[in-house]
Coordinates of C-alpha atoms and ligand atoms in Angstrom, one line a residue:
X77 CA -0.1 -0.2 -0.2
X78 CA 1.2 3.9 -0.8
X79 CA 0.3 5.5 1.7
X80 CA 0.7 8.9 0.2
X81 CA -1.8 8.1 -2.4
X82 CA -4.4 7.4 0.5
X83 CA -7.1 10.3 0.7
X84 CA -7.9 11.6 4.5
X85 CA -10.5 9.7 5.0
X86 CA -8.4 6.5 3.7
X87 CA -5.7 7.1 5.7
X88 CA -7.7 7.1 8.5
X89 CA -9.6 4.1 7.5
X90 CA -6.6 2.5 7.2
X91 CA -5.5 3.5 10.6
X92 CA -8.3 2.6 12.6
X93 CA -7.6 -0.8 10.9
X94 CA -4.3 -1.3 11.6
X95 CA -2.8 -1.2 8.4
X96 CA -0.4 1.7 9.0
X97 CA 0.7 3.7 11.4
X98 CA 0.4 7.8 12.0
X99 CA 4.0 7.7 12.4
X100 CA 4.7 5.9 9.0
X101 CA 2.1 8.6 6.9
X102 CA 3.2 11.7 9.0
X103 CA 7.1 10.7 8.0
X104 CA 6.1 9.9 4.3
X105 CA 4.4 13.7 4.3
X106 CA 7.5 14.9 5.8
X107 CA 9.5 12.8 3.3
X108 CA 7.6 14.1 0.4
X109 CA 7.9 17.7 2.1
X110 CA 11.3 17.6 1.6
X111 CA 11.7 16.0 -2.2
X112 CA 9.1 18.5 -3.5
X113 CA 8.4 21.9 -1.6
X114 CA 11.5 23.2 -3.0
X115 CA 9.7 23.1 -6.0
X116 CA 6.6 23.8 -5.2
X117 CA 7.0 26.5 -1.8
X118 CA 3.8 25.1 -0.4
X119 CA 4.6 25.4 3.1
X120 CA 5.9 28.8 4.8
X121 CA 6.7 26.5 8.1
X122 CA 7.1 22.7 8.3
X123 CA 6.6 21.6 12.2
X124 CA 8.2 18.4 11.9
X125 CA 9.3 17.6 15.0
X126 CA 6.1 18.8 16.3
X127 CA 4.1 16.5 14.1
X128 CA 6.2 13.6 14.9
X129 CA 5.4 14.1 18.6
X130 CA 1.8 14.3 17.6
X131 CA 2.2 11.2 15.4
X132 CA 3.4 9.3 17.8
X133 CA 1.0 10.2 20.8
X134 CA -1.6 9.5 18.4
X135 CA -0.5 5.6 17.6
X136 CA 0.6 5.2 21.5
X137 CA -3.5 6.5 22.2
X138 CA -4.5 4.2 19.4
X139 CA -2.7 0.9 20.7
X140 CA -4.7 2.0 24.3
X141 CA -7.8 1.4 22.2
X142 CA -8.9 5.1 21.9
X143 CA -10.7 6.7 18.9
X144 CA -11.4 10.2 17.9
X145 CA -12.2 11.5 14.2
X146 CA -9.3 11.9 12.2
X147 CA -6.5 10.8 14.9
X148 CA -3.0 10.5 13.4
X149 CA -3.9 12.0 10.1
X150 CA -1.3 14.6 9.1
X151 CA -2.9 18.0 8.0
X152 CA -1.5 21.8 7.0
X153 CA -3.0 24.7 8.0
X154 CA -2.6 27.9 6.1
X155 CA -0.4 31.1 8.1
X156 CA -3.1 33.4 8.7
X157 CA -4.2 30.8 11.3
X158 CA -2.9 31.1 14.6
X159 CA -1.4 27.7 16.3
X160 CA 0.5 28.8 19.5
X161 CA 4.2 28.5 20.2
X162 CA 4.1 28.2 15.7
X163 CA 5.1 31.7 13.7
X164 CA 2.0 32.8 12.2
X165 CA 2.9 35.4 9.5
X166 CA -0.3 36.0 7.6
X167 CA 2.3 36.2 4.4
X168 CA 3.0 39.4 5.7
X169 CA 6.7 41.1 6.6
X170 CA 4.4 42.9 9.5
X171 CA 4.1 39.6 11.5
X172 CA 7.2 38.3 10.7
X173 CA 8.2 36.3 13.9
X174 CA 4.7 36.7 15.6
X175 CA 4.4 33.7 17.8
X176 CA 1.0 33.6 18.8
X177 CA 0.7 32.0 22.3
X178 CA -2.9 30.1 21.5
X179 CA -4.3 28.4 19.0
X180 CA -7.0 29.2 16.7
X181 CA -10.8 27.8 17.9
X182 CA -10.2 25.6 14.6
X183 CA -6.4 24.3 15.4
X184 CA -7.7 23.5 19.0
X185 CA -10.5 21.4 17.4
X186 CA -8.2 20.0 14.5
X187 CA -6.1 18.8 17.4
X188 CA -8.8 17.4 19.9
X189 CA -9.7 15.5 16.9
X190 CA -6.5 13.6 16.8
X191 CA -4.7 15.5 13.9
X192 CA -1.4 15.8 12.9
X193 CA -0.3 19.5 12.2
X194 CA 2.8 19.3 9.3
X195 CA 2.9 22.9 9.4
X196 CA 2.1 26.3 8.1
X197 CA 0.7 26.6 4.6
X198 CA 1.9 30.2 2.2
X199 CA -1.1 32.7 1.4
X200 CA -1.5 36.1 -0.3
X201 CA -0.6 38.6 2.4
X202 CA -3.7 38.8 4.9
X203 CA -5.8 36.8 2.7
X204 CA -5.4 39.3 0.0
X205 CA -5.1 38.1 -3.7
X206 CA -5.7 35.0 -5.9
X207 CA -2.5 33.5 -6.5
X208 CA 0.1 34.0 -4.0
X209 CA 2.2 36.4 -5.7
X210 CA 1.1 39.0 -2.7
X211 CA 2.9 36.9 -0.2
X212 CA 5.6 38.7 1.1
X213 CA 7.5 35.0 1.3
X214 CA 7.2 32.7 -2.0
X215 CA 5.0 32.3 -4.6
X216 CA 3.3 29.1 -4.1
X217 CA 3.4 26.7 -7.7
X218 CA 0.7 24.3 -9.1
X219 CA 1.6 20.7 -8.7
X220 CA -0.2 21.0 -12.4
X221 CA 1.7 23.3 -14.0
X222 CA 5.1 24.5 -12.0
X223 CA 4.7 27.5 -14.6
X224 CA 1.6 28.4 -12.8
X225 CA -0.2 30.1 -9.9
X226 CA -2.2 27.8 -7.5
X227 CA -4.4 30.0 -7.0
X228 CA -5.2 31.9 -3.7
X229 CA -5.5 33.1 -1.2
X230 CA -5.1 29.7 0.1
X231 CA -2.8 28.8 -2.6
X232 CA -0.5 27.0 -0.3
X233 CA -3.1 24.6 1.2
X234 CA -3.9 23.8 -2.1
X235 CA -1.1 23.1 -3.5
X236 CA 0.4 21.2 -0.4
X237 CA -3.0 18.9 -0.9
X238 CA -2.8 18.4 -4.2
X239 CA 0.6 17.4 -4.8
X240 CA 0.3 15.0 -1.9
X241 CA 2.1 16.9 0.7
X242 CA -0.9 16.7 3.5
X243 CA -4.1 14.3 3.6
X244 CA -6.1 18.1 4.1
X245 CA -5.8 21.3 4.9
X246 CA -7.6 24.4 6.1
X247 CA -7.8 27.7 4.4
X248 CA -9.9 30.8 4.2
X249 CA -12.7 32.0 2.1
X250 CA -13.0 35.6 2.1
X251 CA -13.9 36.4 -1.6
X252 CA -13.2 32.9 -3.0
X253 CA -9.9 31.7 -1.3
X254 CA -11.0 28.6 -0.6
X255 CA -12.8 27.3 -3.9
X256 CA -10.7 29.1 -6.4
X257 CA -7.4 27.4 -5.3
X258 CA -9.4 23.7 -4.7
X259 CA -10.4 24.9 -8.6
X260 CA -6.9 25.4 -9.8
X261 CA -5.6 22.2 -8.2
X262 CA -7.9 19.8 -8.7
X263 CA -9.1 19.8 -5.1
X264 CA -12.4 19.7 -3.1
X265 CA -12.6 23.2 -1.1
X266 CA -15.7 24.4 1.0
X267 CA -16.7 27.9 2.1
X268 CA -18.8 27.2 5.0
X269 CA -22.2 29.7 6.1
X270 CA -20.8 33.1 7.6
X271 CA -20.9 31.7 11.2
X272 CA -20.6 28.2 11.0
X273 CA -17.1 28.3 11.6
X274 CA -15.3 30.7 14.7
X275 CA -13.0 33.3 13.3
X276 CA -11.0 33.2 16.9
X277 CA -7.8 33.2 16.5
X278 CA -8.1 33.8 12.7
X279 CA -6.0 36.9 11.8
X280 CA -8.9 39.5 10.7
X281 CA -9.0 40.2 6.9
X282 CA -12.5 41.4 6.0
X283 CA -14.3 40.9 9.8
X284 CA -18.2 40.4 8.2
X285 CA -16.8 37.8 5.1
X286 CA -14.2 35.6 6.6
X287 CA -14.6 31.9 7.3
X288 CA -12.3 29.0 7.5
X289 CA -13.0 26.6 4.5
X290 CA -11.3 22.9 4.4
X291 CA -9.7 21.1 1.4
X292 CA -9.3 17.9 0.7
X293 CA -8.9 15.6 -2.5
X294 CA -12.4 14.0 -1.9
X295 CA -16.1 15.5 -0.6
X296 CA -16.1 12.6 2.0
X297 CA -12.4 14.2 3.0
X298 CA -13.9 17.7 3.2
X299 CA -17.1 16.2 4.9
X300 CA -14.7 14.9 7.3
X301 CA -12.6 17.5 7.9
X302 CA -15.8 20.3 8.0
X303 CA -17.2 18.2 10.6
X304 CA -14.1 18.4 13.5
X305 CA -13.7 22.3 13.0
X306 CA -17.5 23.3 12.5
X307 CA -19.4 24.7 16.2
X308 CA -20.2 27.1 18.1
X309 CA -17.6 29.3 19.7
X310 CA -18.5 32.1 22.8
X311 CA -15.6 33.8 21.8
X312 CA -16.8 34.7 18.2
X313 CA -19.4 36.6 18.6
X314 CA -21.1 35.9 15.2
X315 CA -20.4 32.2 15.5
X316 CA -23.8 30.3 15.3
X317 CA -25.2 27.9 17.6
X318 CA -26.2 25.4 15.2
X319 CA -25.6 21.8 15.8
X320 CA -23.3 20.5 13.6
X321 CA -24.5 17.3 11.6
X322 CA -22.3 13.9 10.7
X323 CA -21.5 15.9 7.2
X324 CA -19.7 12.2 6.3
X325 CA -23.0 10.0 6.9
X326 CA -24.9 12.8 5.4
X327 CA -23.5 11.7 2.0
X328 CA -26.2 9.4 0.4
X329 CA -25.0 10.4 -3.7
X330 CA -28.9 10.8 -4.4
X331 CA -29.6 13.9 -6.0
X332 CA -33.3 12.8 -7.5
X333 CA -35.6 15.4 -7.3
X334 CA -32.9 17.9 -6.3
X335 CA -33.2 21.3 -7.7
X336 CA -30.6 22.5 -9.3
X337 CA -30.6 26.4 -10.1
X338 CA -28.1 27.6 -13.3
X339 CA -27.6 31.2 -13.1
X340 CA -27.4 33.1 -16.0
X341 CA -25.3 35.9 -15.0
X342 CA -22.0 32.8 -14.4
X343 CA -21.8 32.2 -18.0
X344 CA -20.8 35.6 -19.5
X345 CA -17.9 36.9 -21.4
X346 CA -14.6 36.7 -20.2
X347 CA -15.2 32.7 -19.2
X348 CA -13.0 30.3 -20.9
X349 CA -15.2 28.2 -23.1
X350 CA -13.3 25.1 -22.0
X351 CA -14.5 26.1 -18.3
X352 CA -18.1 27.0 -20.1
X353 CA -17.8 23.2 -21.8
X354 CA -17.2 21.2 -18.5
X355 CA -19.3 23.0 -16.1
X356 CA -22.1 22.4 -18.6
X357 CA -21.3 18.9 -19.1
X358 CA -21.1 18.5 -15.3
X359 CA -24.9 20.2 -14.7
X360 CA -25.8 17.8 -17.3
X361 CA -24.4 14.8 -15.4
X362 CA -26.4 16.0 -12.1
X363 CA -29.5 16.0 -14.5
X364 CA -28.9 12.3 -15.6
X365 CA -28.2 11.5 -12.4
X366 CA -31.9 12.8 -11.6
X367 CA -31.4 16.2 -10.8
X368 CA -34.0 18.9 -11.9
X369 CA -32.1 21.6 -13.6
X370 CA -33.4 24.8 -14.1
X371 CA -32.3 28.3 -15.4
X372 CA -32.5 31.8 -12.4
X373 CA -31.4 34.8 -12.3
X374 CA -29.0 36.6 -9.9
X375 CA -29.2 40.1 -11.5
X376 CA -27.6 41.9 -9.2
X377 CA -24.4 39.3 -9.9
X378 CA -22.3 42.0 -11.5
X379 CA -22.3 44.4 -8.5
X380 CA -20.4 41.6 -6.3
X381 CA -17.1 42.6 -7.6
X382 CA -17.4 47.0 -6.9
X383 CA -19.2 45.8 -3.7
X384 CA -16.7 43.4 -2.2
X385 CA -14.4 46.0 -3.1
X386 CA -15.8 48.3 -1.2
X387 CA -16.7 46.4 2.0
X388 CA -13.0 43.9 2.2
X389 CA -10.7 46.9 1.8
X390 CA -13.0 49.1 3.9
X391 CA -13.1 46.3 7.1
X392 CA -9.1 45.5 6.5
X393 CA -8.3 49.0 6.9
X394 CA -9.6 49.0 10.3
X395 CA -8.9 45.5 10.7
X396 CA -5.0 46.0 10.1
X397 CA -4.8 49.4 11.7
X398 CA -3.4 47.6 14.7
X399 CA -0.2 46.6 13.4
X400 CA 2.0 49.9 14.8
X401 CA 5.4 47.8 15.8
X402 CA 3.6 47.9 19.1
X403 CA 1.7 45.0 19.8
X404 CA 3.0 42.0 17.0
X405 CA 5.3 41.4 15.0
X406 CA 8.5 43.5 14.2
X407 CA 9.2 47.2 15.0
X408 CA 11.2 49.7 12.7
X409 CA 12.3 52.3 15.2
X410 CA 11.7 56.2 13.8
X411 CA 12.8 59.5 14.9
X412 CA 9.6 59.5 17.4
X413 CA 6.7 58.1 17.8
X414 CA 4.6 58.9 14.1
X415 CA 7.7 58.1 13.0
X416 CA 8.2 54.5 14.1
X417 CA 4.6 54.1 13.2
X418 CA 4.7 55.1 9.5
X419 CA 8.2 52.8 9.1
X420 CA 6.8 50.2 10.7
X421 CA 3.5 50.3 8.5
X422 CA 6.0 50.3 5.6
X423 CA 6.4 46.9 5.8
X424 CA 3.1 46.1 4.3
X425 CA 3.5 45.3 0.9
X426 CA 1.5 47.0 -2.4
X427 CA -1.6 45.4 -2.5
X428 CA -2.3 45.5 1.5
X429 CA -1.2 49.0 0.8
X430 CA -3.6 49.7 -2.3
X431 CA -6.8 48.5 0.4
X432 CA -5.6 50.0 3.4
X433 CA -5.7 53.3 1.2
X434 CA -9.0 52.3 -0.8
X435 CA -10.8 51.3 2.8
X436 CA -9.8 54.4 4.7
X437 CA -10.9 56.2 2.1
X438 CA -14.7 54.7 1.0
X439 CA -14.4 55.1 5.5
X440 CA -13.8 58.4 5.6
X441 CA -16.1 61.3 6.7
X442 CA -17.8 63.0 3.9
X443 CA -17.7 59.3 1.9
X444 CA -19.1 56.9 4.1
X445 CA -22.3 57.5 2.9
X446 CA -21.5 57.5 -1.0
X447 CA -19.3 54.5 -0.9
X448 CA -19.3 52.5 2.1
X449 CA -22.9 52.8 3.2
X450 CA -24.3 52.4 -0.6
X451 CA -21.9 49.1 -0.6
X452 CA -24.1 47.3 2.1
X453 CA -27.5 48.5 0.0
X454 CA -26.7 46.9 -2.7
X455 CA -25.2 44.2 -0.6
X456 CA -28.4 42.9 0.6
X457 CA -29.7 43.8 -2.8
X458 CA -27.1 40.4 -3.7
X459 CA -28.1 38.6 -0.5
X460 CA -31.9 39.3 -1.7
X461 CA -31.1 37.2 -5.1
X462 CA -29.9 34.4 -3.6
X463 CA -33.0 34.4 -0.7
X464 CA -35.3 34.5 -3.5
X465 CA -33.4 31.8 -6.2
X466 CA -33.3 29.3 -2.9
X467 CA -37.6 29.8 -2.7
X468 CA -37.2 27.8 -5.8
X469 CA -34.2 25.6 -5.9
X470 CA -32.1 23.4 -3.3
X471 CA -28.6 23.8 -4.9
X472 CA -27.2 26.7 -7.3
X473 CA -24.4 25.7 -10.4
X474 CA -21.8 27.3 -11.5
X475 CA -18.3 28.2 -12.4
X476 CA -15.7 28.4 -9.3
X477 CA -13.9 30.1 -11.8
X478 CA -14.2 31.8 -15.1
X479 CA -10.8 30.5 -16.1
X480 CA -8.1 27.8 -15.1
X481 CA -4.8 28.2 -13.3
X482 CA -2.9 31.3 -14.7
X483 CA 0.6 31.8 -15.4
X484 CA 2.7 33.0 -12.4
X485 CA 3.1 37.4 -13.4
X486 CA 0.8 37.1 -15.7
X487 CA -1.5 39.3 -13.6
X488 CA 0.4 40.9 -11.5
X489 CA 0.8 44.4 -13.1
X490 CA -3.0 44.6 -13.5
X491 CA -5.2 44.6 -10.5
X492 CA -8.1 44.5 -11.4
X493 CA -7.7 41.4 -14.1
X494 CA -6.6 39.6 -10.8
X495 CA -9.7 40.7 -9.0
X496 CA -11.8 39.2 -12.0
X497 CA -10.2 35.7 -10.9
X498 CA -12.7 35.7 -8.3
X499 CA -16.0 37.0 -10.2
X500 CA -18.1 33.9 -9.2
X501 CA -16.9 33.3 -5.7
X502 CA -17.6 36.8 -4.1
X503 CA -21.1 37.3 -4.8
X504 CA -21.7 34.1 -2.2
X505 CA -19.6 35.4 0.7
X506 CA -22.0 39.1 0.4
X507 CA -24.5 36.7 0.7
X508 CA -25.7 34.3 3.7
X509 CA -24.8 30.7 2.3
X510 CA -22.5 28.4 2.2
X511 CA -20.5 26.9 -1.3
X512 CA -18.2 24.6 -2.2
X513 CA -16.0 23.4 -5.5
X514 CA -15.5 20.2 -7.0
X515 CA -13.4 18.7 -9.7
X516 CA -15.3 18.5 -13.3
X517 CA -12.7 18.2 -15.6
X518 CA -9.8 19.7 -17.6
X519 CA -8.6 22.0 -20.2
X520 CA -6.4 20.8 -22.8
X521 CA -3.4 22.1 -21.4
X522 CA -4.2 19.3 -18.9
X523 CA -5.0 22.2 -15.6
X524 CA -8.4 21.3 -13.8
X525 CA -11.5 22.8 -13.6
X526 CA -13.7 23.6 -11.3
X527 CA -17.7 22.9 -10.4
X528 CA -19.5 25.3 -7.9
X529 CA -22.2 24.1 -5.9
X530 CA -23.9 26.9 -3.9
X531 CA -26.3 26.3 -0.7
X532 CA -28.3 28.1 1.5
X533 CA -27.7 29.4 4.8
X534 CA -26.3 26.1 6.9
X535 CA -27.4 23.8 3.8
X536 CA -23.7 22.5 3.7
X537 CA -24.6 19.0 3.8
X538 CA -26.8 19.2 0.9
X539 CA -24.3 20.7 -1.5
X540 CA -21.7 17.9 -0.2
X541 CA -24.2 15.4 -0.9
X542 CA -24.9 16.5 -4.5
X543 CA -20.9 17.1 -5.0
X544 CA -21.0 13.3 -3.5
X545 CA -23.0 12.4 -6.3
X546 CA -21.5 14.2 -8.9
X547 CA -17.8 12.8 -7.9
X548 CA -19.2 9.0 -7.7
X549 CA -20.2 9.7 -11.3
X550 CA -17.2 11.1 -12.6
X551 CA -14.3 10.4 -10.0
X552 CA -11.5 13.5 -11.6
X553 CA -10.0 13.1 -8.7
X554 CA -8.4 9.9 -8.9
X555 CA -5.7 11.7 -12.0
X556 CA -3.0 12.8 -9.7
X557 CA -0.7 15.8 -10.7
X558 CA 3.0 14.6 -12.1
X559 CA 4.8 16.6 -9.9
X560 CA 7.8 14.1 -9.4
X561 CA 8.4 14.0 -12.9
X562 CA 8.9 17.8 -13.5
X563 CA 10.6 18.6 -9.6
X564 CA 12.9 15.3 -10.9
X565 CA 16.2 16.6 -9.5
X566 CA 14.6 17.5 -6.0
X567 CA 13.0 14.0 -6.2
X568 CA 16.2 11.8 -7.3
X569 CA 18.1 14.6 -4.5
X570 CA 16.0 13.6 -2.0
X571 CA 16.5 9.8 -2.8
X572 CA 12.7 9.0 -3.4
X573 CA 13.3 6.6 -6.6
X574 CA 9.4 5.7 -5.7
X575 CA 8.1 9.2 -6.3
X576 CA 5.7 9.1 -8.9
X577 CA 2.7 11.6 -8.4
Ligands
LIG880 N1 -9.3 37.2 -4.2 C1 -9.8 38.3 -3.3 C2 -9.4 39.0 -2.6 O1 -8.3 39.7 -3.1 C3 -10.4 37.0 -2.4 C4 -9.4 37.0 -1.3 C5 -10.0 36.1 -0.1 O2 -11.0 35.0 -0.2 N2 -9.1 36.2 1.2 O3 -9.7 39.8 -1.9

């Protein structure tokens, strides 16, 4: 058995049956990180010693007859999510060397479930971006083509899971940062309903939009990760006190009679023909499985991007005011207090500065009503669009991204073209629903394409089940990227003759 080729739930089951150990699986992941991550750059920090200790502890507990939902399963965590004693940078120089004294709620949940934490994955600075090119540290490569981006901002998590350097991972999705990289890397990625996940210990970008979301190779993997990390947390006042279903047990694969709405506004100019064809074929597949497919309209979709780029920067400008060299991260000493703050804040990268300026402007006296206030009003129109459509359908099906993974450097000079990468994911974040991306094929360059399934508030089980039905009919996840061939020398140097995927 090649344990590195197992999915998260397959590994969990193999561990339960005693067919392998957590130490073996963890060591295998660490070996692959050594072999391939020089080329992929998916991790910012690898917590190898801690991971092996956690793995040994998991094996001891297993030997003592214990079992927890993810006992001994190695996973990765986006570097915007706080980990006690482990540097957490949010991809920014302004948090270089910041070691949180506590774990985020979701990390505590992973640990309580028995998971092993392999390390912290790369992200665009403060999760602002769609490619990881805004990371102050490295640009992560797409395992399907090392010249291309993995998507972002949770691109490190996506690349790590796609390349087999973790069995699953957590990211955050403020405007699409789980679904879009999942689509670019051929993974399942889910953005839960706002409040489903606690934001405690997640470094804030845009507080009314931020949510943690899981990545996995399969729908069942994502269901398993969601099940252990969702739940009420009194330390996050927006956390929902709603029961957490057993998402994995709820996977029936039966979509007969499921009402699927296809929004006409999501098939517009700018979408690559191969993406449109794959997504339409996937929707036909759902129909062939017994779903009732109808066209629907979300008329305010075109305002999603401008509204998001007022609200998210406005909230970011407020959240990022705390980085002044006093409490977190490095301080650049200046001539006086003001100069110290100025020089320390110069550590922010260009995209973060752009957002802070945009946001400060949108919130400033005299412009508040015209920009931020108006954006909030249009946000409620977008929300109403979804509410109305969910009166007649159960699930909305659409592309996750208008394109497949683009080339590194292709969009860095033009912020608007970068922002357009999230045109189909942003509207959901402005609403009250949940959404996921599931692989639905490849383009002629061999790059993965994602189908987005959107559900109403707390309908995670429903969209997961629809995705599961599709995945069973079209198991695209069985195709793995050939990282070893492209990173060949690295694999050889690490003395890993068996590495083939
Ligand atoms: N790409 C979008 C942005 O730059 C969304 C990012 C996210 O979801 N964190 O804001």
